[in-house]
Short mmCIF file of N, CA, C and O in Angstrom, two decimals:
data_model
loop_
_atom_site.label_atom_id
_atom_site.label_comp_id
_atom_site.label_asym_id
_atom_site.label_seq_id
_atom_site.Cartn_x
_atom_site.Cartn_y
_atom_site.Cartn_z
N UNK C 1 84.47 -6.96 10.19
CA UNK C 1 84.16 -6.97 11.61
C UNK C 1 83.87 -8.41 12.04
O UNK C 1 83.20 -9.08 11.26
N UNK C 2 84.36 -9.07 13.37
CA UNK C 2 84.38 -9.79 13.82
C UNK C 2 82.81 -10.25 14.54
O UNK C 2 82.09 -9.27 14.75
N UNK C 3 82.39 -11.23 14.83
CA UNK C 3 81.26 -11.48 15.59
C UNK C 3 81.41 -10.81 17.52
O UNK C 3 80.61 -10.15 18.19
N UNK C 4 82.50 -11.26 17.79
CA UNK C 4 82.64 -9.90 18.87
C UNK C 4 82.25 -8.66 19.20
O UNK C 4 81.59 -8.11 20.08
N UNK C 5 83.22 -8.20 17.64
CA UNK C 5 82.86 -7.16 17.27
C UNK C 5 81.57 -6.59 16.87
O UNK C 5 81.52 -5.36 16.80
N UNK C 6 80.41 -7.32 16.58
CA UNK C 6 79.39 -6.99 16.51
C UNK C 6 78.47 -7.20 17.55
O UNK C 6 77.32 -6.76 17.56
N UNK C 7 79.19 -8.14 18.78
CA UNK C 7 78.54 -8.38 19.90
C UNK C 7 78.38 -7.16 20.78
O UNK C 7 77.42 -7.02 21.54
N UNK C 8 79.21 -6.43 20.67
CA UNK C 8 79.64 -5.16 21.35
C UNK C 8 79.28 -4.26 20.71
O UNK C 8 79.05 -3.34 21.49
N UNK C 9 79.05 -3.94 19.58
CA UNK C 9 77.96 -3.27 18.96
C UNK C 9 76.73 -2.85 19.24
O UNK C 9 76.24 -1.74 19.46
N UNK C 10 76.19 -4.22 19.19
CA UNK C 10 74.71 -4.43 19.53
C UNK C 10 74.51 -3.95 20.99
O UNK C 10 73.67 -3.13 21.34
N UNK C 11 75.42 -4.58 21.78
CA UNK C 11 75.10 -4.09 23.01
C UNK C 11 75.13 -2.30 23.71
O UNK C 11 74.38 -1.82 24.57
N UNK C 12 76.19 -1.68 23.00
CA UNK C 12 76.32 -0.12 23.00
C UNK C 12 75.14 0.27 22.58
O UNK C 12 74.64 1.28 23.07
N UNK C 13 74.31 -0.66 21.31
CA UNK C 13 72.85 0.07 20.84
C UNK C 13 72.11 -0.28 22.02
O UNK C 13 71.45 0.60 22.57
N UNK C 14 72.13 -1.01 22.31
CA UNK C 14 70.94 -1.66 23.27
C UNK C 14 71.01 -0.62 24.55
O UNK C 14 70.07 -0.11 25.15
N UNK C 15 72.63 -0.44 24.82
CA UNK C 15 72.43 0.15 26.31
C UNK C 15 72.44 1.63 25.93
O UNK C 15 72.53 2.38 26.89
N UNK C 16 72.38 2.21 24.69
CA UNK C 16 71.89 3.87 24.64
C UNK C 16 70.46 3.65 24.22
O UNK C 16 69.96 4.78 24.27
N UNK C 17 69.71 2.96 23.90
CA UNK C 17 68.23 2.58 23.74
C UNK C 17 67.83 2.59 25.15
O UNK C 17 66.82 3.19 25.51
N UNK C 18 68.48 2.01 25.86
CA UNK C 18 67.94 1.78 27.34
C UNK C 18 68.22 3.34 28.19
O UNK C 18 67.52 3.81 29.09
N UNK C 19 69.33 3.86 27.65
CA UNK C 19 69.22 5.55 28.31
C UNK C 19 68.23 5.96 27.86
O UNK C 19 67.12 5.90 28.40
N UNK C 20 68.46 6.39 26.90
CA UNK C 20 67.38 7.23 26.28
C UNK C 20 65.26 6.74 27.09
O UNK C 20 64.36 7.45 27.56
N UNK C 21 65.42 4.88 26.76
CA UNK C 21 64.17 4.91 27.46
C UNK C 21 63.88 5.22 28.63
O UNK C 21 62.76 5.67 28.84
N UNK C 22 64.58 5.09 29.43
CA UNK C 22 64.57 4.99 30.56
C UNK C 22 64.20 6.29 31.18
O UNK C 22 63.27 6.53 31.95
N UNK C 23 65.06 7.04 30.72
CA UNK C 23 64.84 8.59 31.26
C UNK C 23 63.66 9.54 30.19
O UNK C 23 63.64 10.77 30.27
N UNK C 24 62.69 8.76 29.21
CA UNK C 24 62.04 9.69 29.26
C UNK C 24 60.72 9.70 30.11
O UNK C 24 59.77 10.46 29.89
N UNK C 25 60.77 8.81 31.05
CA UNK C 25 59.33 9.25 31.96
C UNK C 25 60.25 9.79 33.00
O UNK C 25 59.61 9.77 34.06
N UNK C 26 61.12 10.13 33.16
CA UNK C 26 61.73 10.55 34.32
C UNK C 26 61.81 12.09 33.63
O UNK C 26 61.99 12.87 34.57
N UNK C 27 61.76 12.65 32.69
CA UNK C 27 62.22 14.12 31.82
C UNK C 27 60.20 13.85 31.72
O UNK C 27 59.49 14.76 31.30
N UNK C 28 60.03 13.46 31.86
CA UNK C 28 57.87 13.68 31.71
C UNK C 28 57.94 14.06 33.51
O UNK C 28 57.91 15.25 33.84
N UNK C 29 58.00 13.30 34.26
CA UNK C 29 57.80 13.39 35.90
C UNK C 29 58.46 14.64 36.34
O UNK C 29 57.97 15.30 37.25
N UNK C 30 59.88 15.09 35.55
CA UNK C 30 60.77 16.31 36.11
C UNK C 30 59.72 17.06 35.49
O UNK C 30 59.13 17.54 36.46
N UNK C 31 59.24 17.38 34.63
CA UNK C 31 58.77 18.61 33.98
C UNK C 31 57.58 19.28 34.80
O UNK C 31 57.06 20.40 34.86
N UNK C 32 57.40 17.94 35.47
CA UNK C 32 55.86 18.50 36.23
C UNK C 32 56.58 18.80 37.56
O UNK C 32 55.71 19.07 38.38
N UNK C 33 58.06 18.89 38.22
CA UNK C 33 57.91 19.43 39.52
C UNK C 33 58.18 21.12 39.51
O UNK C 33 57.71 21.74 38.55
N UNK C 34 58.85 21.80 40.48
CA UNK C 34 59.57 22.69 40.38
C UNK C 34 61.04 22.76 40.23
O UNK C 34 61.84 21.87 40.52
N UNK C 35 61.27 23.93 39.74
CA UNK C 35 62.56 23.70 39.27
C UNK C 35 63.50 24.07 39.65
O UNK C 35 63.67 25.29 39.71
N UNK C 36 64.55 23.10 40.09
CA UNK C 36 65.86 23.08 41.20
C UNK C 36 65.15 22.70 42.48
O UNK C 36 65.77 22.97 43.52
N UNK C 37 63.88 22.09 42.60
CA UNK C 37 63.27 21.60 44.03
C UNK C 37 63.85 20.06 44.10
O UNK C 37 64.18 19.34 43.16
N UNK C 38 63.86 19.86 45.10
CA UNK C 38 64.14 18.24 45.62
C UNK C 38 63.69 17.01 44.84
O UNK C 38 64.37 16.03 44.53
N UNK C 39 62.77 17.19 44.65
CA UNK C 39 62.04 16.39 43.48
C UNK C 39 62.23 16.08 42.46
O UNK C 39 62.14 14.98 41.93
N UNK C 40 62.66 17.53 41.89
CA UNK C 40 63.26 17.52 40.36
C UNK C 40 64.61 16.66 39.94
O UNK C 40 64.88 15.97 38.96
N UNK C 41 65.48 17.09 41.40
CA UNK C 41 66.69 16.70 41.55
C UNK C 41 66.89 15.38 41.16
O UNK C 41 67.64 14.86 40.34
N UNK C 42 65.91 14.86 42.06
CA UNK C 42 66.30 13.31 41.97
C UNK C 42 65.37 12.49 40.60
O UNK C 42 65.53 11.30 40.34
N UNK C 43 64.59 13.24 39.97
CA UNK C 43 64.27 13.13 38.83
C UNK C 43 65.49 12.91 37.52
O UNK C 43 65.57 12.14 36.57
N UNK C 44 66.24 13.85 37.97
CA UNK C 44 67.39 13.46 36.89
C UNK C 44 68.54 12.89 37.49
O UNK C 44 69.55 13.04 36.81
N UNK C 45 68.68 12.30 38.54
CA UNK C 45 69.34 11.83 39.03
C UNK C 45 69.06 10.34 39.17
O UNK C 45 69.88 9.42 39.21
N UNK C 46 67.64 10.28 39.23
CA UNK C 46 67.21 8.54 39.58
C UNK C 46 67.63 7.37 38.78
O UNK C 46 67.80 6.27 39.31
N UNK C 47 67.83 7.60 37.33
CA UNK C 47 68.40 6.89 36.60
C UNK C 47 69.53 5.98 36.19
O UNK C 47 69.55 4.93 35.56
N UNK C 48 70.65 6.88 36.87
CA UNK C 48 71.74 7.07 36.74
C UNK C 48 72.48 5.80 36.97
O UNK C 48 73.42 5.41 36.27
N UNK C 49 71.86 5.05 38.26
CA UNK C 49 72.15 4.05 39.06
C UNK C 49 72.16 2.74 38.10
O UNK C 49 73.07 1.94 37.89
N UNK C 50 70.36 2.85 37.40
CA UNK C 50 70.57 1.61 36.47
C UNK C 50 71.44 1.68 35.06
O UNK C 50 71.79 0.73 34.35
N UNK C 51 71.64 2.86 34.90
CA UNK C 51 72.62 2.69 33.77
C UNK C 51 73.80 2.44 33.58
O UNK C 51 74.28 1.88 32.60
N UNK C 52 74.49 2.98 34.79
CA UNK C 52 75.55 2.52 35.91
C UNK C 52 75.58 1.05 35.87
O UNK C 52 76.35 0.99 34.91
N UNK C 53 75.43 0.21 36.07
CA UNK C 53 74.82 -1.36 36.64
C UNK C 53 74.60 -1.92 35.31
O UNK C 53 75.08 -3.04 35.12
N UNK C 54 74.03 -1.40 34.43
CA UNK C 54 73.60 -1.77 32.63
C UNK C 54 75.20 -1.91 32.07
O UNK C 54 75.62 -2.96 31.58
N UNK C 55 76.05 -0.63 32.22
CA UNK C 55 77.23 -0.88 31.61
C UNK C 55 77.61 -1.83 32.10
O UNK C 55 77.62 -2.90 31.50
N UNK C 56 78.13 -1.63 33.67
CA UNK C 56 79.00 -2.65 34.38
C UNK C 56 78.36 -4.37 33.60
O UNK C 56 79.09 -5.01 32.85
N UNK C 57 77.27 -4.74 33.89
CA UNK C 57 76.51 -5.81 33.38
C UNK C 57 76.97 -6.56 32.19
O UNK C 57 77.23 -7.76 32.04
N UNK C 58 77.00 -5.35 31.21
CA UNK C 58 77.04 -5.57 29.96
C UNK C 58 78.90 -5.44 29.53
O UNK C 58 79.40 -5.86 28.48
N UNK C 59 79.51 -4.87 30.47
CA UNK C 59 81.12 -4.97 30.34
C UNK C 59 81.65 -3.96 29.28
O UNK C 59 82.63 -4.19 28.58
N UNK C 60 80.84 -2.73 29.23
CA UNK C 60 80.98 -2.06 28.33
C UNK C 60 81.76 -0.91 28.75
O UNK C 60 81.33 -0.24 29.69
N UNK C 61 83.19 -0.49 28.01
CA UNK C 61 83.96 0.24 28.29
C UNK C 61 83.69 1.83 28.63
O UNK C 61 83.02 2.48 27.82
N UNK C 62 84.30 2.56 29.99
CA UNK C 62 84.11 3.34 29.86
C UNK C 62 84.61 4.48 28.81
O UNK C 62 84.96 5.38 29.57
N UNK C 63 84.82 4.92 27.57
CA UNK C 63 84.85 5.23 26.81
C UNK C 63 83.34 5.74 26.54
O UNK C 63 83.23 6.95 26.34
N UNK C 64 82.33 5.06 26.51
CA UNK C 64 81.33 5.43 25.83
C UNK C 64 80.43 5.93 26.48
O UNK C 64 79.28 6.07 26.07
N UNK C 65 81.02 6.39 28.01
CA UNK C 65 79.86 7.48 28.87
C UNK C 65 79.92 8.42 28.82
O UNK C 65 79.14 9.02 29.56
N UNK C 66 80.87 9.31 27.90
CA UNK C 66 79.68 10.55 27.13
C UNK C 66 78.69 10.24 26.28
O UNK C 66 77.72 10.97 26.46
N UNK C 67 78.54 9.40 25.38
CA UNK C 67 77.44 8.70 24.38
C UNK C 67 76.40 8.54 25.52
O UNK C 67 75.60 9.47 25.54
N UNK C 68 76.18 7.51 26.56
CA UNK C 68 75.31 7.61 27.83
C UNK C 68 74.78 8.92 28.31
O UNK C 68 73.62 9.27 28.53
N UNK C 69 75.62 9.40 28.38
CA UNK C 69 75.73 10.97 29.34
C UNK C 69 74.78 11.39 28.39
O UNK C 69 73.63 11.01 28.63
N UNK C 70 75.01 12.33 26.96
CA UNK C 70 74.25 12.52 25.93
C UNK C 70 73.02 12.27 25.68
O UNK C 70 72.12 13.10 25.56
N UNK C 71 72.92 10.94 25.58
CA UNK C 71 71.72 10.13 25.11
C UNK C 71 70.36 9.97 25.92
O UNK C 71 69.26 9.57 25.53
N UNK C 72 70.96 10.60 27.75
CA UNK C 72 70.01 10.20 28.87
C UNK C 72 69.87 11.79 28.84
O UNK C 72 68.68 11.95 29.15
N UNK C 73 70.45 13.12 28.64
CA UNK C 73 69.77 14.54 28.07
C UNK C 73 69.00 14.33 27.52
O UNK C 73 67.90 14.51 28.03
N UNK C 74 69.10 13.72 25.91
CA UNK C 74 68.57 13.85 25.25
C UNK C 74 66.77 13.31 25.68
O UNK C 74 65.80 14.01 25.36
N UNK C 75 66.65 11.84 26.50
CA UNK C 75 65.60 11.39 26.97
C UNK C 75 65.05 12.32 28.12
O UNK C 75 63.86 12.27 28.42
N UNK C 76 66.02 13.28 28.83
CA UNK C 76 65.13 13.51 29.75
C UNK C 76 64.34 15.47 29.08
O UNK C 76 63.66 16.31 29.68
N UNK C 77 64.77 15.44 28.02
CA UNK C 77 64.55 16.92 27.31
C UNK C 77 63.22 16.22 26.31
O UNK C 77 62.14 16.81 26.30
N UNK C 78 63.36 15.19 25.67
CA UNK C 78 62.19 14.63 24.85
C UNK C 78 60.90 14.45 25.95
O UNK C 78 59.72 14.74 25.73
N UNK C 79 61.58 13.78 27.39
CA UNK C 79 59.93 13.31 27.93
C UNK C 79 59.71 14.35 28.06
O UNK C 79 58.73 14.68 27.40
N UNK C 80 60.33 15.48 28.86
CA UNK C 80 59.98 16.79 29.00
C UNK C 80 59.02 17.71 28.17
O UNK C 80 58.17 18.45 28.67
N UNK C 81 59.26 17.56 26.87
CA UNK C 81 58.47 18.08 25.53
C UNK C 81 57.21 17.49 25.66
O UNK C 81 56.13 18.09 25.60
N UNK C 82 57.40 15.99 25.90
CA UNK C 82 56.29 15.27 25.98
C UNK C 82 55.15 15.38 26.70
O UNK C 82 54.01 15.02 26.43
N UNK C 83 55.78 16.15 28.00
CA UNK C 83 54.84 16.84 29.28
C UNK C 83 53.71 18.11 28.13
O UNK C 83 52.49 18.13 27.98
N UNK C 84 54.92 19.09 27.45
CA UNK C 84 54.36 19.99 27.12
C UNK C 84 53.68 19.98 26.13
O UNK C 84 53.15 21.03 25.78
N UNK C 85 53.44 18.59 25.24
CA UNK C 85 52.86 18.48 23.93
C UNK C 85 51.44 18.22 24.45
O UNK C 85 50.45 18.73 23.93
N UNK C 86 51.39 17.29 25.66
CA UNK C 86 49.85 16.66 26.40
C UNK C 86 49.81 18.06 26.65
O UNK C 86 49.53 18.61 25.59
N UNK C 87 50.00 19.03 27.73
CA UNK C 87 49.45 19.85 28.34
C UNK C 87 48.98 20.84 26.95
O UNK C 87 48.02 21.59 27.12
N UNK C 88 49.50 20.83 25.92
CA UNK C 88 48.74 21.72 24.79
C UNK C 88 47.53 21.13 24.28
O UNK C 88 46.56 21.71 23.80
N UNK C 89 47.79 19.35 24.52
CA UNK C 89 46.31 19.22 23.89
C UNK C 89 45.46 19.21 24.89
O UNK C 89 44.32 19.22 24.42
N UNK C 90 45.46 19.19 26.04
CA UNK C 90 43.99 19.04 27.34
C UNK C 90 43.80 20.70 27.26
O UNK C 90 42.72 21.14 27.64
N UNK C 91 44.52 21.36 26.92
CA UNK C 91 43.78 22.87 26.99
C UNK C 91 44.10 23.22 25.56
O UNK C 91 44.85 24.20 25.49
N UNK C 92 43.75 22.71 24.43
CA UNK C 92 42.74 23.13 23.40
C UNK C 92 41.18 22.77 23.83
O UNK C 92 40.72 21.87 24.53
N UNK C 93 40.54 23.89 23.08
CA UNK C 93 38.96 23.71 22.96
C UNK C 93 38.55 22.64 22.22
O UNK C 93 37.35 22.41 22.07
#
């Protein structure tokens, strides 16, 4: 592999690190609205824009926005858990 080739590497890690972070306070914030309400909507929707803008930025082929697509589920289903792991511990005794 070429140094290119690893330039572009790094950066595919970097910009599914950045899905994934990005959307898990947004999958923590959705969990607390209602569901299919206005709120929620744009909860999983709000993201979208900078990751959008991250590829373009970074010149990274579209090819790899199912990997994106994927990876920003996956963050917004983890913060989500994350809602429900706090709310188990403030209501233990």
């Amino acid at each position: 592999m070429n140094i290119s080739g690893m330039c572009e590497t790094w950066m595919i890690i970097f910009a599914a690190l950045f899905c994934l972070a990005i959307n898990l306070p947004f999958g923590h914030w959705r969990s607390k609205q209602q569901r299919f309400s206005v709120p929620w909507f744009v909860m999983i929707h709000a993201p979208v824009p900078l990751i959008i803008a991250l590829r373009l930025w970074l010149k990274i082929d579209w090819v790899f926005i199912p990997l994106f697509v994927g990876i920003s589920v996956l963050g917004q289903y983890f913060g989500g858990k994350s809602n429900n792991v706090s709310n188990s511990r403030n209501d233990s005794p």
